Tab-separated table of C-alpha atoms in Angstrom:
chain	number	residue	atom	x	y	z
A	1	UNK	CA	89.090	86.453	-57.158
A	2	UNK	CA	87.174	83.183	-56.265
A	3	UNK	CA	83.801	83.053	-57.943
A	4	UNK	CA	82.489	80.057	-56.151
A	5	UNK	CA	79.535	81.337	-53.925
A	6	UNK	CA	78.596	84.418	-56.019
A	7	UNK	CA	76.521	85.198	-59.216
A	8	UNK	CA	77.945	85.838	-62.360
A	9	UNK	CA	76.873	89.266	-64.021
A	10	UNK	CA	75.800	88.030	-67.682
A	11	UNK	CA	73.701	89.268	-70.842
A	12	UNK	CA	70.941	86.929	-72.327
A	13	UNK	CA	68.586	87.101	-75.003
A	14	UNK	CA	65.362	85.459	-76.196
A	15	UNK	CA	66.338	83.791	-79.806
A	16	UNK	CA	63.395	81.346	-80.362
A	17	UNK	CA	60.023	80.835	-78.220
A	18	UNK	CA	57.752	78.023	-78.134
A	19	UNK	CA	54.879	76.541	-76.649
A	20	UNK	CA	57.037	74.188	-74.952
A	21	UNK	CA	60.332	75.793	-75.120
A	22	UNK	CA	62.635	78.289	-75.179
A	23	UNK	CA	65.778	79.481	-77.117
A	24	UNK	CA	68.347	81.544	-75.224
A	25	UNK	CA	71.681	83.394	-76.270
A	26	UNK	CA	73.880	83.965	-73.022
A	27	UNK	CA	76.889	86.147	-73.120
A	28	UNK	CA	80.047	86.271	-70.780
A	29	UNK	CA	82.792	89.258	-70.305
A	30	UNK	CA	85.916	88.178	-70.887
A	31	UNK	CA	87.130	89.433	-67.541
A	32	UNK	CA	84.816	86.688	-65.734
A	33	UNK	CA	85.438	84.153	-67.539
A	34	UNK	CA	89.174	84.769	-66.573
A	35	UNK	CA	88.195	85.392	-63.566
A	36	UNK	CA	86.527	82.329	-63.182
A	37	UNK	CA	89.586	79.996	-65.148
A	38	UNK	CA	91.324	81.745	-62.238
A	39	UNK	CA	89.493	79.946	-59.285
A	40	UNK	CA	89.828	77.250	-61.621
A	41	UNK	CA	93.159	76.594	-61.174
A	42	UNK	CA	93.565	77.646	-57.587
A	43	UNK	CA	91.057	74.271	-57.067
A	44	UNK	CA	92.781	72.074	-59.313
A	45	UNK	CA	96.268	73.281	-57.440
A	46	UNK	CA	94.455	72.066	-53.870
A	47	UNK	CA	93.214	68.728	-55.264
A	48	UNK	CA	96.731	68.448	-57.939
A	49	UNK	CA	99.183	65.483	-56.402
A	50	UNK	CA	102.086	65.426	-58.531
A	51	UNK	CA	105.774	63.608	-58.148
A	52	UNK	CA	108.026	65.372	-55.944
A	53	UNK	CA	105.588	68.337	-54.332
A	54	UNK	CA	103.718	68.188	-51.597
A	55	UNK	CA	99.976	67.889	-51.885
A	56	UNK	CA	98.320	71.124	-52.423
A	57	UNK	CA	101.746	72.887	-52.784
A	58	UNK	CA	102.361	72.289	-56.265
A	59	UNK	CA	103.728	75.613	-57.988
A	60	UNK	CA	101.082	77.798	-60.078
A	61	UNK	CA	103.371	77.733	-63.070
A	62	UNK	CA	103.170	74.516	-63.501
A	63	UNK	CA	99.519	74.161	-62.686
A	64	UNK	CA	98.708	76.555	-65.283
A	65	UNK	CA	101.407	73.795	-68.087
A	66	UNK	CA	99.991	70.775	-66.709
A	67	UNK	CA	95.968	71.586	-66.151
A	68	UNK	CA	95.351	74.716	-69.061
A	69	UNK	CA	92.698	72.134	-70.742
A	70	UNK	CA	91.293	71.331	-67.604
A	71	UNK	CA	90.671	74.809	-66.108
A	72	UNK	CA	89.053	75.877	-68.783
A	73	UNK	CA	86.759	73.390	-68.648
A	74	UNK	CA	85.849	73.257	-65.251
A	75	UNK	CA	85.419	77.273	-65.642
A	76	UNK	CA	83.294	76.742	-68.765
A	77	UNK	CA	80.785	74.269	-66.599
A	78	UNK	CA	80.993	76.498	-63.928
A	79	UNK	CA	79.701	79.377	-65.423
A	80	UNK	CA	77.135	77.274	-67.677
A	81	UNK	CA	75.508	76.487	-64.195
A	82	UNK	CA	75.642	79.718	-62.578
A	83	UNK	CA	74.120	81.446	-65.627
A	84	UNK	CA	71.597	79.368	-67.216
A	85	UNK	CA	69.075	79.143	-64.447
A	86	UNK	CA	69.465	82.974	-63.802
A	87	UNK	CA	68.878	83.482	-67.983
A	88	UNK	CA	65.450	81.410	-67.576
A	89	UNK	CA	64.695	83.128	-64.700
A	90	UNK	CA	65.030	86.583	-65.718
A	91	UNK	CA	62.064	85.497	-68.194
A	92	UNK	CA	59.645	83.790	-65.584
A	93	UNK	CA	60.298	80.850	-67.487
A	94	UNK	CA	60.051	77.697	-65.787
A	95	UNK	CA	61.927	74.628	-66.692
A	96	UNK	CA	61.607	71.129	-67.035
A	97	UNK	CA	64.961	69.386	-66.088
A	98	UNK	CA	68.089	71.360	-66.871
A	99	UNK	CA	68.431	72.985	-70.262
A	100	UNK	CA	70.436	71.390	-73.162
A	101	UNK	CA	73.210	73.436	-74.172
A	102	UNK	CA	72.956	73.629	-78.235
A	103	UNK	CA	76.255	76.112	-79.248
A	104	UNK	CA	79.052	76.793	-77.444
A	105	UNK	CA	82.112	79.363	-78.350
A	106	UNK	CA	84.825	80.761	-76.079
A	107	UNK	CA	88.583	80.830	-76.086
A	108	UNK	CA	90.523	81.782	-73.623
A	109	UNK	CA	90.763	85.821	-73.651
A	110	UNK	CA	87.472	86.074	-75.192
A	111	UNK	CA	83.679	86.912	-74.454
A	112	UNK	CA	82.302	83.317	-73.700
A	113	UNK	CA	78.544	82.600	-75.641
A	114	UNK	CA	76.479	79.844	-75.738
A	115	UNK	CA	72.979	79.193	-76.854
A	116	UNK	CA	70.500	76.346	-74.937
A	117	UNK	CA	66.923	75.625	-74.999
A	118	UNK	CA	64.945	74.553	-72.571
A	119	UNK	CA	61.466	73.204	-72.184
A	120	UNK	CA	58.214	73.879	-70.210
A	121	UNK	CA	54.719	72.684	-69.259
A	122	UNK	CA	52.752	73.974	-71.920
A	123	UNK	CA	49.824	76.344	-71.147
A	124	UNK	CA	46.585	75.087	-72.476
A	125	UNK	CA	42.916	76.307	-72.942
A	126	UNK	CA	40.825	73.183	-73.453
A	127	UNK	CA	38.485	73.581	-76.624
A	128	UNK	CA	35.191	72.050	-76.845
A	129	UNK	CA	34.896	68.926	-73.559
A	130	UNK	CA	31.550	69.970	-72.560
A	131	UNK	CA	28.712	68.320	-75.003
A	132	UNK	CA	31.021	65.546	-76.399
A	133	UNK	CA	28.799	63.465	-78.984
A	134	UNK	CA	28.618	60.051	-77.851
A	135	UNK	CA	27.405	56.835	-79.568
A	136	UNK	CA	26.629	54.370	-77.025
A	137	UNK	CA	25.773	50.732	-78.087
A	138	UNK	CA	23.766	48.398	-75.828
A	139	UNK	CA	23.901	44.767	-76.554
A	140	UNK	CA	21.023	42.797	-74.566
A	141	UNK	CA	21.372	39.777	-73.832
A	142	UNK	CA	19.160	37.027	-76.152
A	143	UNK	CA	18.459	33.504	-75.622
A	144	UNK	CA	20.649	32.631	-78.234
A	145	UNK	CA	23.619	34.508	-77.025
A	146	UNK	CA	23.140	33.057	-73.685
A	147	UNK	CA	23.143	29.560	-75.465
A	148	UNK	CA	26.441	30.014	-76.937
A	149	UNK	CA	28.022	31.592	-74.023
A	150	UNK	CA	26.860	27.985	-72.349
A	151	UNK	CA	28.181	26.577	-74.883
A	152	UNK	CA	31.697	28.119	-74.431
A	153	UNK	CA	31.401	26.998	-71.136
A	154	UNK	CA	30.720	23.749	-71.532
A	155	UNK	CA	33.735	23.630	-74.556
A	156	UNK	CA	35.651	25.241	-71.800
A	157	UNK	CA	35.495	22.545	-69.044
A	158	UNK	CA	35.793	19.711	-72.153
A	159	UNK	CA	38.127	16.772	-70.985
A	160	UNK	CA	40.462	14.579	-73.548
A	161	UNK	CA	39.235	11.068	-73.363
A	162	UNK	CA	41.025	8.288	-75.486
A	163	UNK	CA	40.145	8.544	-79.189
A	164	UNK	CA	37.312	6.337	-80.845
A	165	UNK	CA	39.078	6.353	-84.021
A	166	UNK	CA	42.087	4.663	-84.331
A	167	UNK	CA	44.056	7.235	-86.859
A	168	UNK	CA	44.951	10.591	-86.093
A	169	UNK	CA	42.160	13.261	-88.109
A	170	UNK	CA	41.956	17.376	-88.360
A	171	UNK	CA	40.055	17.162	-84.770
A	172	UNK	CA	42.690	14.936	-82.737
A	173	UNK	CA	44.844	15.775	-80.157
A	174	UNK	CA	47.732	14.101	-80.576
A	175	UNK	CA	50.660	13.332	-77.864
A	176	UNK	CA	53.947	12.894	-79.612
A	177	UNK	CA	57.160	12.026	-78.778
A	178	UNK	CA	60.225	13.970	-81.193
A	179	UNK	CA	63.704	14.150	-81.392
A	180	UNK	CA	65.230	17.286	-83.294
A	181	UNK	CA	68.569	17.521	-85.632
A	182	UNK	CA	70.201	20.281	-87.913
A	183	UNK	CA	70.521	20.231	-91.609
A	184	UNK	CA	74.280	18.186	-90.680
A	185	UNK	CA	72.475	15.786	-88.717
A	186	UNK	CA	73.362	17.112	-85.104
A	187	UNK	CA	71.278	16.692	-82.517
A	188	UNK	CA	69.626	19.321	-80.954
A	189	UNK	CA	68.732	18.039	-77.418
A	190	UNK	CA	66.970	21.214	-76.541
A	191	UNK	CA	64.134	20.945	-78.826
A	192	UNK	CA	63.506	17.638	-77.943
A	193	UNK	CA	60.175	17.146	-76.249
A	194	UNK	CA	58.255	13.917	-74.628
A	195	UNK	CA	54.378	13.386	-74.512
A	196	UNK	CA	54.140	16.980	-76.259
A	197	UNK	CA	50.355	17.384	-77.205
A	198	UNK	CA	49.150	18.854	-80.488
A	199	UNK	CA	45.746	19.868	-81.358
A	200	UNK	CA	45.273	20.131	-84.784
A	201	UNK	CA	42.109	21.682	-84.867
A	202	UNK	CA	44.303	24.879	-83.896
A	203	UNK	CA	44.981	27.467	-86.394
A	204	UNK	CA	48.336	27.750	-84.333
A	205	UNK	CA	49.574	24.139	-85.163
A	206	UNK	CA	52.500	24.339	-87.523
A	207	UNK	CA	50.968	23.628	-90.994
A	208	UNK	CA	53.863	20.681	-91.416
A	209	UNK	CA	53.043	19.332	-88.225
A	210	UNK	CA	49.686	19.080	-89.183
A	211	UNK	CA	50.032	17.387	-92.688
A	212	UNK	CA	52.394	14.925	-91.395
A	213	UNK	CA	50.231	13.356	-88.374
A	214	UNK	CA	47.461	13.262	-90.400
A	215	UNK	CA	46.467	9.545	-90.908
A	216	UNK	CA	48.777	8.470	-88.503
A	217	UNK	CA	48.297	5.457	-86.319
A	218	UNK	CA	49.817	5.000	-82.416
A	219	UNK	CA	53.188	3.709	-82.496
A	220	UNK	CA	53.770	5.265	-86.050
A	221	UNK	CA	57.051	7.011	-86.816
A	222	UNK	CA	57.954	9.970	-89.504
A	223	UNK	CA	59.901	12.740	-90.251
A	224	UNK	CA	59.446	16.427	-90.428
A	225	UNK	CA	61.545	18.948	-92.586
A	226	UNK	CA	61.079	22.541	-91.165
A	227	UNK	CA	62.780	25.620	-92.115
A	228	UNK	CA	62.277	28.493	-90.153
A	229	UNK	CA	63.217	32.207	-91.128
A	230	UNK	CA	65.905	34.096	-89.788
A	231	UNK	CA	63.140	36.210	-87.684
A	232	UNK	CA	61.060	33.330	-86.661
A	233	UNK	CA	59.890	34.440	-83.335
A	234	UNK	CA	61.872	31.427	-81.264
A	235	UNK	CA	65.926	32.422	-80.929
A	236	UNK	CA	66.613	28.803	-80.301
A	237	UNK	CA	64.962	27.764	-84.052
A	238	UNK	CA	64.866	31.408	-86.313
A	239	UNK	CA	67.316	30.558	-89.606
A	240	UNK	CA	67.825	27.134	-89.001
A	241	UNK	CA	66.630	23.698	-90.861
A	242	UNK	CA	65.130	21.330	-88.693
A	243	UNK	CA	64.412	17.548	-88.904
A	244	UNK	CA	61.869	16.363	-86.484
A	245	UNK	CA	61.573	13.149	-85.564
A	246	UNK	CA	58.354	11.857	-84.108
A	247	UNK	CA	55.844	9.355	-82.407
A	248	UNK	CA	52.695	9.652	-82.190
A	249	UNK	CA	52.267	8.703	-78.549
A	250	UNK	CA	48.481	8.660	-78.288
A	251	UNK	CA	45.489	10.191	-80.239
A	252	UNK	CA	42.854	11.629	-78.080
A	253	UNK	CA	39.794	13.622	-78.532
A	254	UNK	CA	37.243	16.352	-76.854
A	255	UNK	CA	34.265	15.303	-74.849
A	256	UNK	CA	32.949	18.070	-74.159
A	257	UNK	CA	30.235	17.618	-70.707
A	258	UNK	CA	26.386	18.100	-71.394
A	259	UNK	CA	24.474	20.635	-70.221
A	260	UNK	CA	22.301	19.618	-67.169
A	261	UNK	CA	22.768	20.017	-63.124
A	262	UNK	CA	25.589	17.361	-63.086
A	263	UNK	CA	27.334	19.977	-64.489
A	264	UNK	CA	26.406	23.003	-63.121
A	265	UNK	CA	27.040	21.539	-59.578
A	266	UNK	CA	30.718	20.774	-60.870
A	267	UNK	CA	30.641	24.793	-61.654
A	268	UNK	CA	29.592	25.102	-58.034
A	269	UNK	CA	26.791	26.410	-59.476
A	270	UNK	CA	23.444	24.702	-57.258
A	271	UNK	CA	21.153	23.417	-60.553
A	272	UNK	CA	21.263	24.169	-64.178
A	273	UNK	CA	18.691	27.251	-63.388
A	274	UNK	CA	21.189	29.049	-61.568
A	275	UNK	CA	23.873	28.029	-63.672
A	276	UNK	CA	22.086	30.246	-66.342
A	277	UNK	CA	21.667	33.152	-64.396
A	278	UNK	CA	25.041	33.082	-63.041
A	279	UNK	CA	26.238	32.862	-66.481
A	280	UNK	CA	23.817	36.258	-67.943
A	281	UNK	CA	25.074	38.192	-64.824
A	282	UNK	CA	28.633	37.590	-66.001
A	283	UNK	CA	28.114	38.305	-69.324
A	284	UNK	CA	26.206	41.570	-68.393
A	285	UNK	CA	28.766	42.567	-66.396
A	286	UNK	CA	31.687	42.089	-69.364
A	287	UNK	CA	29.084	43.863	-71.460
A	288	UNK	CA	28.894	47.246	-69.018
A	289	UNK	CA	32.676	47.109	-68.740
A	290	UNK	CA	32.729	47.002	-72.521
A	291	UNK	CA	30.288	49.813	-72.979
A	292	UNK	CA	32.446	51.592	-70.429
A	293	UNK	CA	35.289	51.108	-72.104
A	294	UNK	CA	34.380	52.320	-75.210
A	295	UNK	CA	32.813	55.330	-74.158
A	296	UNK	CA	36.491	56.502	-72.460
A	297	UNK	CA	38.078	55.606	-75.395
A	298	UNK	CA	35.867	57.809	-77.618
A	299	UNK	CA	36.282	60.817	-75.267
A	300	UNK	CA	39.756	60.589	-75.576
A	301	UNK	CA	39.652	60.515	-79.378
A	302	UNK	CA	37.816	63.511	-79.238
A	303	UNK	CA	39.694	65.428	-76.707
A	304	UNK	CA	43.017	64.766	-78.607
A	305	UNK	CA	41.358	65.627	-82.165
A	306	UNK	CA	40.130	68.799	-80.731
A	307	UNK	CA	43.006	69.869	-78.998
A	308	UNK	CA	46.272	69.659	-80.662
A	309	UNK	CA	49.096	71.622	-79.609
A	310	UNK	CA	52.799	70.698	-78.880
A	311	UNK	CA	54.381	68.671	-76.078
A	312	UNK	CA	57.930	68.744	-73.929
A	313	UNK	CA	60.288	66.573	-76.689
A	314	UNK	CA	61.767	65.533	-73.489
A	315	UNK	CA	58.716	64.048	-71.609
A	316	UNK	CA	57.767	62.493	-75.173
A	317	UNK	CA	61.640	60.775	-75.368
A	318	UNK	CA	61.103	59.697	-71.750
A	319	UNK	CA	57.600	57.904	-72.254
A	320	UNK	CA	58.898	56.771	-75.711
A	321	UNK	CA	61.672	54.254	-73.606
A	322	UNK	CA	59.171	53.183	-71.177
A	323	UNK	CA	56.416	51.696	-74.300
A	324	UNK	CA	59.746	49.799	-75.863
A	325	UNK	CA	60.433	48.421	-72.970
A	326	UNK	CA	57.707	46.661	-72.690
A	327	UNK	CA	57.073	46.274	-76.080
A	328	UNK	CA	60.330	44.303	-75.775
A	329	UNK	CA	59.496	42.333	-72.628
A	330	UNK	CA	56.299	41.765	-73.829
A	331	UNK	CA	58.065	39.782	-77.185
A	332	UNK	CA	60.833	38.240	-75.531
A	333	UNK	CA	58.393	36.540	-72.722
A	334	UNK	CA	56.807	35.013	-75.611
A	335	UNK	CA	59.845	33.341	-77.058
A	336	UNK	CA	61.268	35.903	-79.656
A	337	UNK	CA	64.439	36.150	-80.477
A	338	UNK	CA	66.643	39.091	-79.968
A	339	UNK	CA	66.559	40.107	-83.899
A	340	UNK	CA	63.134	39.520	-84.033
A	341	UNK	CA	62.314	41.970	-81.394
A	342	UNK	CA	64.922	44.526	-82.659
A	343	UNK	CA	63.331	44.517	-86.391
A	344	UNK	CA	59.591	44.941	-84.692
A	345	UNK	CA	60.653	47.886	-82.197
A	346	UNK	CA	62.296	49.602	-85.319
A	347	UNK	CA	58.863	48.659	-87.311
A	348	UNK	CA	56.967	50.138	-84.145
A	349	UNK	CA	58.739	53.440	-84.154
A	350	UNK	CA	56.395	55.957	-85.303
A	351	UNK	CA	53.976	54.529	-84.219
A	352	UNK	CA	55.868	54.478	-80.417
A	353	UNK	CA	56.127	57.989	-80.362
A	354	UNK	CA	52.557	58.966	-81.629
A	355	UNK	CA	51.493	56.877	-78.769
A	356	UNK	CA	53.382	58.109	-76.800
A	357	UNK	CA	53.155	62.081	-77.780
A	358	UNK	CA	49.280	61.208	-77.338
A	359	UNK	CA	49.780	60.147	-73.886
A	360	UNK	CA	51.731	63.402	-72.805
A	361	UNK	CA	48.901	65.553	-74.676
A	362	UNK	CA	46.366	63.602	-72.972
A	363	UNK	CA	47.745	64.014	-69.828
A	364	UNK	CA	47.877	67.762	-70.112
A	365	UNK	CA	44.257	68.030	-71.250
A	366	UNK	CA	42.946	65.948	-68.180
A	367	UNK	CA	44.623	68.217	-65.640
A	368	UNK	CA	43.562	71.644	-67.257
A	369	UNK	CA	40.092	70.489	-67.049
A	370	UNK	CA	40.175	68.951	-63.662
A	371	UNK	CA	41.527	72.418	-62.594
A	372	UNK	CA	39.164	74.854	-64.339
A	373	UNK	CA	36.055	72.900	-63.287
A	374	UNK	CA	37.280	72.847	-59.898
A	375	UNK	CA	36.842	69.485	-59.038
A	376	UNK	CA	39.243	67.634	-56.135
A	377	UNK	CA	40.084	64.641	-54.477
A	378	UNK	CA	39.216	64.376	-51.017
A	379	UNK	CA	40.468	62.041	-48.043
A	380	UNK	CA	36.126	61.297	-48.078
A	381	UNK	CA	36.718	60.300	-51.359
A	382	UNK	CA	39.359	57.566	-50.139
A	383	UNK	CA	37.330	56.463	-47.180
A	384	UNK	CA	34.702	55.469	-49.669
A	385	UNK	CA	36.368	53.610	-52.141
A	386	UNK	CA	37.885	51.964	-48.724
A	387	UNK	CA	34.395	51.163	-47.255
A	388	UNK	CA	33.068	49.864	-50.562
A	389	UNK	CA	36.272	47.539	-51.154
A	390	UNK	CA	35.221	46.144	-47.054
A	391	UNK	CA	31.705	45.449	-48.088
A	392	UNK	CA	33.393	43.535	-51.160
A	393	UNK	CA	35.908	41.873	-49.578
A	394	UNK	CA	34.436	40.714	-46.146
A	395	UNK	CA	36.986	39.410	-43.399
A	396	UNK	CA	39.904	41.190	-45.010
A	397	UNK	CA	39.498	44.668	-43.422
A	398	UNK	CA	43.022	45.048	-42.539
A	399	UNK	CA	44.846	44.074	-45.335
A	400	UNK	CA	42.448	46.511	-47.367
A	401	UNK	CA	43.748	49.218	-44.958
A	402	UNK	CA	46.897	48.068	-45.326
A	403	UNK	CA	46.284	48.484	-49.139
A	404	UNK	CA	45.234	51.665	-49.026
A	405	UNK	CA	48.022	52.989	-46.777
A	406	UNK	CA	50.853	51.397	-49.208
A	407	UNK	CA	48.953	52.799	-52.775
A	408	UNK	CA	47.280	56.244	-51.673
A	409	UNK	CA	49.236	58.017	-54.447
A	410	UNK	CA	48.054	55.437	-57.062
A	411	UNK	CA	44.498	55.068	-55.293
A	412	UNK	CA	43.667	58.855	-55.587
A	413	UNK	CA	45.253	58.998	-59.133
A	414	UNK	CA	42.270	56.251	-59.909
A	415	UNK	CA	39.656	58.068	-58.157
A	416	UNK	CA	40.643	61.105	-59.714
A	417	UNK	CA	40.653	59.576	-63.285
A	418	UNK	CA	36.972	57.957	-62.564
A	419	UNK	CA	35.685	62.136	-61.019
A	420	UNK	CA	37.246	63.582	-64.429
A	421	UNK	CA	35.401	61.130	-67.120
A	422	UNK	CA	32.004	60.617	-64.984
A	423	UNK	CA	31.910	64.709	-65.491
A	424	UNK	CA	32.650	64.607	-68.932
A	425	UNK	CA	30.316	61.060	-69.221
A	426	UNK	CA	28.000	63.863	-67.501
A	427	UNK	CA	27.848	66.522	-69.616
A	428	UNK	CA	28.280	64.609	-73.109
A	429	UNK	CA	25.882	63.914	-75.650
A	430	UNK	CA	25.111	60.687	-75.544
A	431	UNK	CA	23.174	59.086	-78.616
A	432	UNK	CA	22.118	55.029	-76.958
A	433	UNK	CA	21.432	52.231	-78.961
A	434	UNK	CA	19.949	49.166	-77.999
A	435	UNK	CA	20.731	45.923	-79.935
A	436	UNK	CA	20.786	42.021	-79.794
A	437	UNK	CA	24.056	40.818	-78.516
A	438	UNK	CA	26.163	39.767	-81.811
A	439	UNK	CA	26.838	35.666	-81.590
A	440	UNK	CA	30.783	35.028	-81.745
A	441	UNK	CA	31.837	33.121	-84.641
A	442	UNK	CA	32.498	29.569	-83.947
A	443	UNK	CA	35.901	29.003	-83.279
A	444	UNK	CA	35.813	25.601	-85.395
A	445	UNK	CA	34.677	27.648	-88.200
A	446	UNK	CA	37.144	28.493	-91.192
């Protein structure tokens, strides 16, 4: 008797129950699962093709010799499949991808078990989102931060100009010519580098680099000794020895423009005035983002501190890949070497899958209160957002509708994010301060 399009009569049990999961015993009559080796071999004896028979015609006997691993096999799967879904279904439960078989037992003859478990979307009650304590800090705008943000600017838009010291000092920028070799003297023509400029006001400049230019006249020649770990962050020099020899090309320095309507008007800016206001609009702007910012990241703290409860392992595994993948782009577009990036993304681990676990939980917690407060995205909803990024973006009307047409998905997944946290934003308690804006440290401090 072919089992192929029918159900498979079956006992299950309920072993092991979690927020996420479940743990399943299924049981098999021997009868069907001979029943089932049965049909088995009657489509291994269609598909057979074996020296001296005709396709298809191959005799049962020696089916059953050649193919007795095989059919049970195929039987095995075969009734995995038919069963399993039927098991979580008998229990309402609904799964998340297909179950992962866990124990297995059946020989031929006998009543075939297995246990699986499979997982779910957990079903939450989100705790305590209403009345979130907020601390929001404002930082106004002073003349003195404006000053140094002018500052920056003008530091910013500095031009190298021929030095007016003849020697190379901490300050220079120095354009070098260097050859490199190995610790046997080989050349290594990859490394080698023409009119290569180092600043060595940089906290970046290799240290060595830096001691050996120092003093240094144009035209003068010296040698380098490096040796670089064996997880130095460049493949092409981690673990190796290096012998640079060098130039020193030019020596230049910053001039850094003064602050008047000469240089405003090479900002495109009309007069120094405007230049300033320009500038405090900017920085206002950077400052609402930050405030912004920081208020969505302290809602999230709070909604993951209050509300802990497990997550699909599966859904955890999956995000887990995505963050060391681009962890791992991430290091290798900046140079790193293969080992390098290995040792940090085994470093990184825990941490990975906290993140990660985080992001599922967060995820979760976001949709359960988007549904119990009954908000929604509308198509009005899009037509705004699509009439303020017109206003915005003036003589581009159709590729914004083309935009919107191509990223609707991601669009309302935006728009729904910004709804959710301006209700929460809305209903928090929000404790404001108002301060100074905090002057950066000088980067040519130490």
């Amino acid at each position: 008797m072919s089992l192929e399009n029918k159900t498979i009569d079956f006992k299950s049990a309920v072993v092991g129950e979690k927020l996420c999961s479940v743990t399943m015993d299924v049981e098999v009559s021997e009868n069907i699962a001979a029943d089932e080796i049965e049909s088995a071999f009657s489509r291994i004896r269609r598909q057979a093709k074996i020296d001296g028979f005709r396709h298809g015609k191959v005799p049962m006997n020696i089916i059953r010799q050649k193919f007795a691993g095989e059919a049970k096999d195929r039987a095995v799967e075969s009734i995995i499949k038919k069963t399993v879904l039927d098991a979580l279904k008998k229990e309402e439960f609904v799964s998340i991808g297909f179950p992962v078989i866990e124990e297995f037992d059946y020989e031929v003859g006998q009543t075939l078990k297995y246990r699986f478990t499979a997982e779910r979307h957990p079903k939450i009650e989100v705790k305590d989102y209403k009345g979130i304590p907020l601390k929001k800090e404002i930082f106004k705008i002073t003349d003195k931060s404006l000053e140094q943000n002018l500052e920056v600017l003008r530091k910013r838009n500095a031009k190298l100009v021929p030095s007016k010291s003849d020697k190379v000092t901490e300050k220079s920028f120095v354009s070098i010519d260097y050859d490199a070799f190995d610790a046997y003297g080989k050349e290594l023509p990859e490394i080698r580098a023409k009119n290569y400029v180092i600043d060595l006001n940089s906290e970046n400049t290799v240290k060595e680099f830096k001691k050996a230019l120092s003093g240094l006249k144009i035209g003068a020649e010296r040698d380098i000794k490096i040796e670089y770990p064996s997880d130095y962050s460049s493949e092409i020099l981690a673990g190796k020895t290096v012998t640079f020899k060098i130039k020193v090309i030019e020596i230049k320095e910053k001039e850094i423009p003064d602050l008047n309507d000469d240089f405003a008007k090479d900002m495109g800016i009309e007069n120094l005035g405007n230049l300033k206001t320009k500038v405090k609009e900017i920085v206002e702007t950077e400052e609402k983002r930050r405030q912004d910012m920081d208020i969505k990241r302290q809602i999230i703290e709070y909604l993951l501190e209050k509300n802990k409860f497990e997550v699909p392992q599966s859904l955890v595994t999956e995000n887990k890949k995505s963050l060391v993948e681009k962890m791992k782009n991430y290091m290798k577009r900046q140079g790193a070497s293969e080992e390098y990036v290995k040792k940090q993304v085994e470093l990184e681990q825990k941490k990975l899958k906290e993140e990660a676990e985080n992001k599922i939980r967060l995820s979760y917690i976001l949709n359960a209160i988007f549904k119990d407060e009954n908000l929604a995205m509308t198509d009005a909803d899009i037509e705004e957002e699509k009439s303020k990024m017109k206003t915005s973006n003036p003589g581009m009307e159709n590729a914004v509708d083309k935009y919107f047409a191509e990223k609707k998905e991601n669009i309302m997944l935006s728009l729904k994010g910004q709804k959710l946290f301006g209700f929460l934003l809305a209903s928090a308690n929000v404790e404001t301060e108002e301060k100074d804006m905090l002057l950066k440290k000088d980067e040519n401090e130490k």
